mmCIF file of C-alpha atoms and ligand atoms in Angstrom:
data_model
loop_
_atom_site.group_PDB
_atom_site.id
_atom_site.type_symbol
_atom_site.label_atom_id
_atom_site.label_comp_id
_atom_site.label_asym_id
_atom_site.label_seq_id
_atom_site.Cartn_x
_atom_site.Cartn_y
_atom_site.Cartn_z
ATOM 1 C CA UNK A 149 10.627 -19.576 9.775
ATOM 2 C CA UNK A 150 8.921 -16.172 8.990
ATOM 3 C CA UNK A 151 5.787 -15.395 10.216
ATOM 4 C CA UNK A 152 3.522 -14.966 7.609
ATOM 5 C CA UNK A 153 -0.238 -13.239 6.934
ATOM 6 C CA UNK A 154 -2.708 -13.032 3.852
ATOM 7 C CA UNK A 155 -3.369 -9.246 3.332
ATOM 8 C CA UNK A 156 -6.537 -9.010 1.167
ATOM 9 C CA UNK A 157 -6.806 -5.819 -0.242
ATOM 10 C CA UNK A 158 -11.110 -5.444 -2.045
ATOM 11 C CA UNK A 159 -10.841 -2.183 -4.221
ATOM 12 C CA UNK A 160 -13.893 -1.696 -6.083
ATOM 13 C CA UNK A 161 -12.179 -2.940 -9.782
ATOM 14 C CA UNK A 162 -9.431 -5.428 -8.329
ATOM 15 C CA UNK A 163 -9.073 -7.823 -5.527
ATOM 16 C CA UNK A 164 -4.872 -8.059 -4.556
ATOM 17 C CA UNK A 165 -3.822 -10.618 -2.409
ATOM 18 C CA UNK A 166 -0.647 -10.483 -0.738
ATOM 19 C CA UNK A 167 1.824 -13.130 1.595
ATOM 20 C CA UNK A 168 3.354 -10.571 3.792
ATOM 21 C CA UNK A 169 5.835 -10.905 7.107
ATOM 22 C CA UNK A 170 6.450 -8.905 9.682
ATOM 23 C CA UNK A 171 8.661 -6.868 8.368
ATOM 24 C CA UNK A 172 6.188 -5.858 5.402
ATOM 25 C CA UNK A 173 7.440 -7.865 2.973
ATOM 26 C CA UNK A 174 6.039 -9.124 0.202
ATOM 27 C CA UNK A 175 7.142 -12.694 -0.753
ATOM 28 C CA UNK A 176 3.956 -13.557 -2.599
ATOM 29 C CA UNK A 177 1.174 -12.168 -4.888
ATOM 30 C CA UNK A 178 -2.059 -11.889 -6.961
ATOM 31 C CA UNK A 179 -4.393 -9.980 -8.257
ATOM 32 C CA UNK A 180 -8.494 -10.648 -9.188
ATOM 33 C CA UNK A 181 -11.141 -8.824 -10.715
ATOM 34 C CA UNK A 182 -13.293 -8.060 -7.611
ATOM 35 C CA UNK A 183 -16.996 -9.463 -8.595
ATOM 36 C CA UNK A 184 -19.434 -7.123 -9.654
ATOM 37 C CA UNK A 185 -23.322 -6.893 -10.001
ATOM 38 C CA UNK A 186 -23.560 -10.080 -7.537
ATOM 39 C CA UNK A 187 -25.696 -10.865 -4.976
ATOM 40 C CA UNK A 188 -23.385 -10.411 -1.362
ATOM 41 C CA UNK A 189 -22.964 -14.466 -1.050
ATOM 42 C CA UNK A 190 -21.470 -14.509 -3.823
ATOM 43 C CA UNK A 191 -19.192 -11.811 -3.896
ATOM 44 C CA UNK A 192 -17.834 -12.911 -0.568
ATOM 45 C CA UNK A 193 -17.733 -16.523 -1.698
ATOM 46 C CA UNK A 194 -15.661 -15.754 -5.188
ATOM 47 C CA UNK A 195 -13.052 -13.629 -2.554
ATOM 48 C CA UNK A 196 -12.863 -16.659 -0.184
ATOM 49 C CA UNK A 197 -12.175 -18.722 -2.839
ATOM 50 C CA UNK A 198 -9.541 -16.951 -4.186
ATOM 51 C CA UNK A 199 -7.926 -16.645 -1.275
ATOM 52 C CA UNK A 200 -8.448 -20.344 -0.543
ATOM 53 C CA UNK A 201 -6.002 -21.127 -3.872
ATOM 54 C CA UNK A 202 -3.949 -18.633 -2.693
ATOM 55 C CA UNK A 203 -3.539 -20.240 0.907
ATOM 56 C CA UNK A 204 -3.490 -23.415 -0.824
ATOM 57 C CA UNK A 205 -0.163 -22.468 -2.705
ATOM 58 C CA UNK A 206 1.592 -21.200 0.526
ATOM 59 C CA UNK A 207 0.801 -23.802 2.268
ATOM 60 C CA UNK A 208 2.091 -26.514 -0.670
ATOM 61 C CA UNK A 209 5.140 -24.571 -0.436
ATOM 62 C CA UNK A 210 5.897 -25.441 3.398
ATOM 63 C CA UNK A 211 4.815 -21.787 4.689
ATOM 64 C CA UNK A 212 2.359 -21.712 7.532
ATOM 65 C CA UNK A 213 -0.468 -18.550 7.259
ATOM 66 C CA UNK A 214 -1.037 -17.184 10.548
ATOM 67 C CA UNK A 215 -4.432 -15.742 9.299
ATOM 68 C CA UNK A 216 -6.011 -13.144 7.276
ATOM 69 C CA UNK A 217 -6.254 -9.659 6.860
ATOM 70 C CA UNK A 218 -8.832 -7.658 5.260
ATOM 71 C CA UNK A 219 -8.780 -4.022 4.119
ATOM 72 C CA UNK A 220 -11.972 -2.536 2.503
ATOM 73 C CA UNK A 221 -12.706 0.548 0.886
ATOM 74 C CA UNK A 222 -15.604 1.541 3.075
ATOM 75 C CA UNK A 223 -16.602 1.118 6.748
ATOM 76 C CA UNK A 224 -17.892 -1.727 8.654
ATOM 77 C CA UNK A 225 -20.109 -2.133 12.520
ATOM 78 C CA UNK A 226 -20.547 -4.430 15.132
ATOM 79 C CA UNK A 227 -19.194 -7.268 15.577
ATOM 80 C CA UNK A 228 -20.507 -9.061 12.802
ATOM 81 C CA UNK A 229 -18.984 -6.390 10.660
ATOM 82 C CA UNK A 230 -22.143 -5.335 8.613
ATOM 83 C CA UNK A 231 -20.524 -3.111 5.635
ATOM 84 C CA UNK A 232 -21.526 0.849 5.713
ATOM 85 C CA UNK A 233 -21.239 3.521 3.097
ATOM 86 C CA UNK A 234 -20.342 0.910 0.099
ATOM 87 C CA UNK A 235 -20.213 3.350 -2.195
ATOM 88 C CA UNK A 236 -17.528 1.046 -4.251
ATOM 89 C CA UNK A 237 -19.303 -1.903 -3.315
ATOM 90 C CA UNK A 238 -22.987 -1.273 -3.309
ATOM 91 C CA UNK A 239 -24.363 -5.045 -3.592
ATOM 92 C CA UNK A 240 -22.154 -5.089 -0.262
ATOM 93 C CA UNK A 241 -24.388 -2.478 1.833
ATOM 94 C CA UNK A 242 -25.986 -4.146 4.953
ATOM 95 C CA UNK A 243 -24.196 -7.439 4.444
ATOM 96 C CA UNK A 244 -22.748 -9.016 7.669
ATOM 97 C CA UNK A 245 -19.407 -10.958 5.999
ATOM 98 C CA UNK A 246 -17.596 -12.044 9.485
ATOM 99 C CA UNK A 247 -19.562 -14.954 10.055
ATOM 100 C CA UNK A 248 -18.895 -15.873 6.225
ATOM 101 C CA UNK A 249 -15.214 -15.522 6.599
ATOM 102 C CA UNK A 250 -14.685 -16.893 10.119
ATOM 103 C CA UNK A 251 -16.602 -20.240 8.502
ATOM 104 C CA UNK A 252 -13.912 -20.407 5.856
ATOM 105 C CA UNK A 253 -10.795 -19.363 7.390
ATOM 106 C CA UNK A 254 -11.434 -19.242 11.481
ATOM 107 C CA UNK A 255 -10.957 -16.483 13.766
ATOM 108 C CA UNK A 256 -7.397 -15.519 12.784
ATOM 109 C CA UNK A 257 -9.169 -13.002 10.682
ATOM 110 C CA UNK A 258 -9.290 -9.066 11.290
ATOM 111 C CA UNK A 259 -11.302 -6.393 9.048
ATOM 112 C CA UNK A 260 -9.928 -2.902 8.723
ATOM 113 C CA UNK A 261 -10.837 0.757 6.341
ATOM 114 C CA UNK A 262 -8.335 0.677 3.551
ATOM 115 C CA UNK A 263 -7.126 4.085 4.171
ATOM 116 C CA UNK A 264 -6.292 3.246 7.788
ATOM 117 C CA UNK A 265 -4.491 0.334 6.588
ATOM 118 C CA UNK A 266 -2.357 2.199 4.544
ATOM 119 C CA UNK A 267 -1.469 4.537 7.452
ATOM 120 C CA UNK A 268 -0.979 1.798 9.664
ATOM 121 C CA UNK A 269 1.450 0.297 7.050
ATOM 122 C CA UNK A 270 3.328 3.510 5.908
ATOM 123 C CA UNK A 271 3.715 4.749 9.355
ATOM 124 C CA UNK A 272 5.534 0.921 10.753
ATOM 125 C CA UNK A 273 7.253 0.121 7.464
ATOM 126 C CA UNK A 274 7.451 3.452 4.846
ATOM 127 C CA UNK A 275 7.792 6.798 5.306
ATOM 128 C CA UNK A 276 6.513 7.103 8.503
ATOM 129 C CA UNK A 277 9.435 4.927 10.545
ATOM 130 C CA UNK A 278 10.668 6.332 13.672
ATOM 131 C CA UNK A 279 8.402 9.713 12.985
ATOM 132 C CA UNK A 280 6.381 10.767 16.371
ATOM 133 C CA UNK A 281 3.400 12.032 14.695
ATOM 134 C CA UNK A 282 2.308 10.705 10.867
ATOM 135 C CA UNK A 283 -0.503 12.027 8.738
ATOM 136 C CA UNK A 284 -1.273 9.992 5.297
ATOM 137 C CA UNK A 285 -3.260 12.063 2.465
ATOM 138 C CA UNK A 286 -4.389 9.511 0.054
ATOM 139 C CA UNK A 287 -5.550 11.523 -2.956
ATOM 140 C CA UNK A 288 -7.109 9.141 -5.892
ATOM 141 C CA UNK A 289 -11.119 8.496 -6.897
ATOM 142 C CA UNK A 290 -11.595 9.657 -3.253
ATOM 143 C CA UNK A 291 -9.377 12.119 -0.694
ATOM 144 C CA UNK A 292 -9.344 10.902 3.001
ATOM 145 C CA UNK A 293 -6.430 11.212 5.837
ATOM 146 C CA UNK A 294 -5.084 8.359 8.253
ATOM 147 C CA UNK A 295 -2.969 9.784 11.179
ATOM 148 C CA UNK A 296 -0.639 7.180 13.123
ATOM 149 C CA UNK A 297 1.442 8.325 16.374
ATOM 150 C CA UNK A 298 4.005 6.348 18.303
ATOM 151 C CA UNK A 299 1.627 7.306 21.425
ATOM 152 C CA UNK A 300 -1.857 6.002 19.994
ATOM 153 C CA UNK A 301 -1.224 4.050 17.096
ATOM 154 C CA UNK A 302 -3.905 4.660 14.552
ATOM 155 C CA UNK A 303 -5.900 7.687 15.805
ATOM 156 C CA UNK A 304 -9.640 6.366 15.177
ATOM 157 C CA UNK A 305 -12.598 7.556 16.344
ATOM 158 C CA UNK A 306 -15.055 7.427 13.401
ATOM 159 C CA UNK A 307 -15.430 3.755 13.175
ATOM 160 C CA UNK A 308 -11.592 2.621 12.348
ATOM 161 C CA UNK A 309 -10.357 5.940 11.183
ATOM 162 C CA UNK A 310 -10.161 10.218 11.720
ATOM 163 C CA UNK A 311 -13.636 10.468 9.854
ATOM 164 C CA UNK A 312 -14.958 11.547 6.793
ATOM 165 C CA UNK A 313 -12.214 13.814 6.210
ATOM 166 C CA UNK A 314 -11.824 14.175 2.024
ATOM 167 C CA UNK A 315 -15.007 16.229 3.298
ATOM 168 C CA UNK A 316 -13.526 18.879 4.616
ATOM 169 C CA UNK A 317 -14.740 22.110 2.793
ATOM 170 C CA UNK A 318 -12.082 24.563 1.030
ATOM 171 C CA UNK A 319 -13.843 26.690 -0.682
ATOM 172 C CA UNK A 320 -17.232 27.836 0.431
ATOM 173 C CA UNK A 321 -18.276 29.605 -2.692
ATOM 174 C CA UNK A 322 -17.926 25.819 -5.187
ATOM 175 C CA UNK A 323 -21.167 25.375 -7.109
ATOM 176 C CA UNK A 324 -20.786 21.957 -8.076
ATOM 177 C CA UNK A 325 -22.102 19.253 -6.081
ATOM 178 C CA UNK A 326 -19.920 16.521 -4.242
ATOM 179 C CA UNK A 327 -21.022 12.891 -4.480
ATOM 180 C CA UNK A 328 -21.452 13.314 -0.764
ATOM 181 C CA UNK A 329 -24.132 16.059 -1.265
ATOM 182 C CA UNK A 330 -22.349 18.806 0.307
ATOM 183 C CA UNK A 331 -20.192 21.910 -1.852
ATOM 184 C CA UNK A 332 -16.678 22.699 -1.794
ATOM 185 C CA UNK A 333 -15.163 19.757 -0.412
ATOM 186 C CA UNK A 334 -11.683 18.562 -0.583
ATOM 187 C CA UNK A 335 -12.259 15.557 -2.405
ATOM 188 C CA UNK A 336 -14.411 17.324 -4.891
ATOM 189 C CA UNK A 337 -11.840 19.990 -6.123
ATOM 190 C CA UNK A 338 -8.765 17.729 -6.068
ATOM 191 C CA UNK A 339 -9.892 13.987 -6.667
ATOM 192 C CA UNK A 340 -8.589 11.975 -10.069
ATOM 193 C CA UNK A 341 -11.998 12.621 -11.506
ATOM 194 C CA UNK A 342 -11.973 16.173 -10.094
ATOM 195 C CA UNK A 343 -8.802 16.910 -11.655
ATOM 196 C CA UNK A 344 -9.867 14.808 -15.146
ATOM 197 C CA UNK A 345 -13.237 17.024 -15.157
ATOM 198 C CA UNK A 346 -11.431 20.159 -14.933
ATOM 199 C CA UNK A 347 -8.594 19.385 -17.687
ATOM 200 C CA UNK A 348 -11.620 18.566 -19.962
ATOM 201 C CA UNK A 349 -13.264 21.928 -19.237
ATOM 202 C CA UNK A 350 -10.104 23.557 -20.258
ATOM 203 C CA UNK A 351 -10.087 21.733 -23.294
ATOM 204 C CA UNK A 352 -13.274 22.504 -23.681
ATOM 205 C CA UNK A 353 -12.469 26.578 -23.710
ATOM 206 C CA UNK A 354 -9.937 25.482 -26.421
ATOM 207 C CA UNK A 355 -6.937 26.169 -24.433
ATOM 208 C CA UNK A 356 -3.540 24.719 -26.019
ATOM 209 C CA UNK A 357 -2.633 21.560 -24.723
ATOM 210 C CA UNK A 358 -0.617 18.106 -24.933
ATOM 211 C CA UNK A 359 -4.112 17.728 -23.058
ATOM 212 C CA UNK A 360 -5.731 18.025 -25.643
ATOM 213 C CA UNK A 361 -3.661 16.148 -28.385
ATOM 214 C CA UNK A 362 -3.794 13.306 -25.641
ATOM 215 C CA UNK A 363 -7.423 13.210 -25.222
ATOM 216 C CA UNK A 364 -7.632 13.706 -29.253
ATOM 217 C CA UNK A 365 -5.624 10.149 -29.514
ATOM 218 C CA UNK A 366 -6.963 8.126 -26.896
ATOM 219 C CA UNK A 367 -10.863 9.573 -26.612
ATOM 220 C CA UNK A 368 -10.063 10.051 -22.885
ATOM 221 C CA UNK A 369 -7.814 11.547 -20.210
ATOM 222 C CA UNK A 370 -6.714 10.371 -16.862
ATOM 223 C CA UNK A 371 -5.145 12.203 -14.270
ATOM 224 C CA UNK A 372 -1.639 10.591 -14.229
ATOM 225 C CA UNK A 373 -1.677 12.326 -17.898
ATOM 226 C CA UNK A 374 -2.058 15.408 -16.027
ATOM 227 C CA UNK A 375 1.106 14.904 -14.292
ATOM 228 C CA UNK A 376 3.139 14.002 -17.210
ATOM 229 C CA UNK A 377 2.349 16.859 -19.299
ATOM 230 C CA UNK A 378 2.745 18.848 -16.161
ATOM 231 C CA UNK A 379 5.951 17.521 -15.894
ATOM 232 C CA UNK A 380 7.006 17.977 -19.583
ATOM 233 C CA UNK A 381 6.284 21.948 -19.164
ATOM 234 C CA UNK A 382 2.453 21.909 -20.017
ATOM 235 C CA UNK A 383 1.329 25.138 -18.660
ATOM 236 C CA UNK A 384 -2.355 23.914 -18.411
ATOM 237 C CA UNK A 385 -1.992 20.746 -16.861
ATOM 238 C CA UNK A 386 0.670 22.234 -14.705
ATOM 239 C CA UNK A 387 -1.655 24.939 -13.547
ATOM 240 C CA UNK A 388 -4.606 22.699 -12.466
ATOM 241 C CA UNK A 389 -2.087 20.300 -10.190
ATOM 242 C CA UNK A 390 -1.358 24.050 -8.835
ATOM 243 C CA UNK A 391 -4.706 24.596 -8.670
ATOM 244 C CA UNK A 392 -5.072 21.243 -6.560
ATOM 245 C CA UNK A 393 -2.194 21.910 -4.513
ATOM 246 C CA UNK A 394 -3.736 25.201 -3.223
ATOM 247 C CA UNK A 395 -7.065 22.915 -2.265
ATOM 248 C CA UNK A 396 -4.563 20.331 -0.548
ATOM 249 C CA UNK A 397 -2.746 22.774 1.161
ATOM 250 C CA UNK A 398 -5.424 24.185 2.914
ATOM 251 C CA UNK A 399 -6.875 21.460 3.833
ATOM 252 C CA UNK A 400 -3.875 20.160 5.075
ATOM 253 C CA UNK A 401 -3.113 23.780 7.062
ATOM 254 C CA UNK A 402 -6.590 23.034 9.251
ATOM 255 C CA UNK A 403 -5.027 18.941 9.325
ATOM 256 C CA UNK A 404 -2.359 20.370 11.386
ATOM 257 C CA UNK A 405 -3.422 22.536 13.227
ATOM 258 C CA UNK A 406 -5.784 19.967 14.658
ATOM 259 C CA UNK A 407 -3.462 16.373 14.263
ATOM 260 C CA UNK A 408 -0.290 18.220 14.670
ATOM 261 C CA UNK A 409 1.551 15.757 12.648
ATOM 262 C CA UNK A 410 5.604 16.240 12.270
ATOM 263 C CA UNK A 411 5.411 14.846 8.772
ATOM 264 C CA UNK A 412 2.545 14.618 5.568
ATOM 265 C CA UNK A 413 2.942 11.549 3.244
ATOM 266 C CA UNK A 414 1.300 11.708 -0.070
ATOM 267 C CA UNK A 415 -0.619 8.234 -1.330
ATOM 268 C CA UNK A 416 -3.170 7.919 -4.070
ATOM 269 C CA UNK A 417 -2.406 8.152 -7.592
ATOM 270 C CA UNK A 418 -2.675 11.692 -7.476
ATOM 271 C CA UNK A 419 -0.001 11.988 -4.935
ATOM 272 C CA UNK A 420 2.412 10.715 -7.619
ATOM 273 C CA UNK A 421 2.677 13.952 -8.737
ATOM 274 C CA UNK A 422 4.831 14.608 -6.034
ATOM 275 C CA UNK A 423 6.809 17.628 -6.326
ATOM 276 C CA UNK A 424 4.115 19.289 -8.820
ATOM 277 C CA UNK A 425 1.802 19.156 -5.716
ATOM 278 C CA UNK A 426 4.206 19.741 -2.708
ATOM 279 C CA UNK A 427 5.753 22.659 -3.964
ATOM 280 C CA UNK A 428 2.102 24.469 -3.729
ATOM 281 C CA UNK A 429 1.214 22.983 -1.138
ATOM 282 C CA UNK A 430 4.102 24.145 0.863
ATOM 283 C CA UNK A 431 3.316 27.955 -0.298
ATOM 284 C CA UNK A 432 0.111 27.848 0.663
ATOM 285 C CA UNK A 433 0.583 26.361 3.916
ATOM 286 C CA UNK A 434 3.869 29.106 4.666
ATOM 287 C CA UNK A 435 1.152 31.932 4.170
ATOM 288 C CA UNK A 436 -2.104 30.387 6.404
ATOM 289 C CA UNK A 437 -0.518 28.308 8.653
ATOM 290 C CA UNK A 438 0.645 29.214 12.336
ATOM 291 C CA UNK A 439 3.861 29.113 12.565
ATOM 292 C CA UNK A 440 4.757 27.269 15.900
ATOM 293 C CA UNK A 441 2.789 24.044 13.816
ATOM 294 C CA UNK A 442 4.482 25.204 10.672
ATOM 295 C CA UNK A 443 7.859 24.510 12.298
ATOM 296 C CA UNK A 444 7.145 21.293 13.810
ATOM 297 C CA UNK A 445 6.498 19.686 10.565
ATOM 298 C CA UNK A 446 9.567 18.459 9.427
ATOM 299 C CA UNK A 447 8.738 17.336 5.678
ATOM 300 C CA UNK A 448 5.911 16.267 3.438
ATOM 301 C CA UNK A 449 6.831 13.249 1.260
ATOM 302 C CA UNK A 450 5.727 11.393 -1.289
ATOM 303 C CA UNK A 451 3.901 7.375 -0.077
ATOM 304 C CA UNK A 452 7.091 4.553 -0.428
ATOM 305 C CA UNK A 453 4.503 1.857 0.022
ATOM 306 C CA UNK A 454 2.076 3.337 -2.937
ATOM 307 C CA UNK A 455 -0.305 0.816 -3.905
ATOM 308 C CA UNK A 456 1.013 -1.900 -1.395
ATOM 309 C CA UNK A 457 0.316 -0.216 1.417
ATOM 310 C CA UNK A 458 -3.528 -1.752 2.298
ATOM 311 C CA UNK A 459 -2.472 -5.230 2.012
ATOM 312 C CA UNK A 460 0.877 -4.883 4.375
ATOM 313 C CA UNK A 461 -1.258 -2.994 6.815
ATOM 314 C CA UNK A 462 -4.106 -5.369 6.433
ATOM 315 C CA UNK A 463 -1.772 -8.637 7.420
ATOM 316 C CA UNK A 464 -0.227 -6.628 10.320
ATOM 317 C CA UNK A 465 -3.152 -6.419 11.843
ATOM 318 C CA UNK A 466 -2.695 -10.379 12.152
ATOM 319 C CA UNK A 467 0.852 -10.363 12.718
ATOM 320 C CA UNK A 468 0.967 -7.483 15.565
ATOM 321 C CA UNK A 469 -2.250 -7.466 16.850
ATOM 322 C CA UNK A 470 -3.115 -4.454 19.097
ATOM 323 C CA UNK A 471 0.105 -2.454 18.069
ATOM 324 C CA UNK A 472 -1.592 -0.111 16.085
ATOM 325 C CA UNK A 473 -5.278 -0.244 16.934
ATOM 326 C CA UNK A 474 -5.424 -0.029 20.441
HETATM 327 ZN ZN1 LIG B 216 -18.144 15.993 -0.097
#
């Protein structure tokens, strides 16, 4: 019989639960509004009881759960895991939820960043197979990297993960402020709200635009409508995903010059722009990068996992403990 793991996967709108093997396989799934605007109790306890139900089914159905993984958009300490930087979260900040969850589901349990899971995930069952050296850019509300190597495993030294690293600055002379306080970082110039904030300015100056036709209909843009006008010829959206390329390439320049990775995978829904990002951020990594790095890198892809990705890499931490955090 397969082994099998619960990969929990708390974003700050939805809660997706996931019945994964060790292959990263999906064989069952669900998704639940992650509780808002509650004290910590009782956002733990709605999650535990979700994933109770879900458990529940599984088990009705003759499969045996080996335990539970959990990936989290923030970071966690100690061993208690008290949750840190909840900016997604905030009723979470300070809470200690191990001793919670190892009441309701014992100590087959395992807590990991949700970026890091994704690495972990892409690198063992996307993208990433058989590469030496993998670095994952997720690019969505925030930027951050995850870097996997057959040598290491997940390279972590910042709590589970590289660091803050959708903080890296890329251009010294921004005026706006980040939500982290600093100016001209990463995740600032090329985030979905970043890139949504500067297709309204455009429209704004009156420039001509599906853009603008789109935002006319709906009251709103998003960025994935930024891609698909970009993709349909739109010379203003296709200019700011050029725009955001530049930004991501480089970042991703000074990414490998220090990780040295032999191949970039794109995640987030702004990666799903693909080639509309690659191609600029391969010409602005030909003209800064050193070479020698330049020609060790052997491709820069788009995610195969996507959304997936922090639930498989959650439940692996269950199902092959120690392989990738070591
Ligand atoms: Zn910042």
């Amino acid at each position: 019989m397969d082994q099998l793991a619960i990969g929990v996967d708390i974003g700050g709108t939805n809660t997706k639960l996931a019945l994964v093997d060790a292959r990263g396989t999906i064989h069952a799934r669900q998704s639940h509004p992650t509780p808002r605007d509650l004290p910590p109790q009782q956002v733990v306890g709605e999650i535990v009881a979700a994933i109770q139900a879900f458990r529940g089914q599984a088990e009705a159905e003759g499969r045996r759960v080996e335990g539970i993984g959990f990936a989290i958009p923030h970071f966690f300490d100690g061993p208690d895991w008290v949750q840190c930087q909840t900016n997604n979260m905030p009723s979470l900040e300070g809470y200690p939820v191990r001793p919670t969850l190892a009441q309701a589901f014992g100590e087959s349990i395992a807590m990991i960043n949700d970026l890091s899971a994704a690495g972990i995930a892409e690198y063992a069952f996307g993208r990433g197979q058989g590469t030496e050296r993998m670095l994952l850019i997720a690019i969505g509300t925030g930027v951050a990297i995850s870097v996997v190597t057959r040598e290491q495993g997940l390279v972590h030294y910042s709590w589970d993960s590289t660091g803050d690293t959708g903080m890296i600055i890329v251009d010294p002379s921004a005026e706006s402020l980040c939500t982290c306080g600093g100016r001209g970082c990463l995740e600032s110039l090329v985030s979905a709200p970043a890139l949504r904030r500067r297709a309204l300015a455009e429209i704004e100056r009156g420039k001509d635009t599906q853009l603008a036709r789109i935002k006319a209909e709906r009251g709103d843009l998003e960025a994935r409508d930024i891609s698909q006008a970009a993709r349909s010829g739109d010379a203003v959206a296709g200019d700011i995903l050029d725009r955001a390329g530049f930004f991501l390439g480089v970042a991703l320049t000074s990414y490998l010059h220090i990780f040295r990775p032999n191949l970039i995978v794109l995640g987030g829904g702004v990666g799903q722009a693909g080639s509309l990002l690659i191609a600029p951020i391969r010409r602005t990594m030909e003209r800064l990068a050193s070479p020698w790095y330049l020609s060790r890198l052997q491709g820069i892809e788009v995610s195969a996992l996507g959304q997936d990705g922090q639930a498989i890499g959650a439940a692996s931490l269950i199902l092959q403990p120690g392989r990738y955090i070591r």
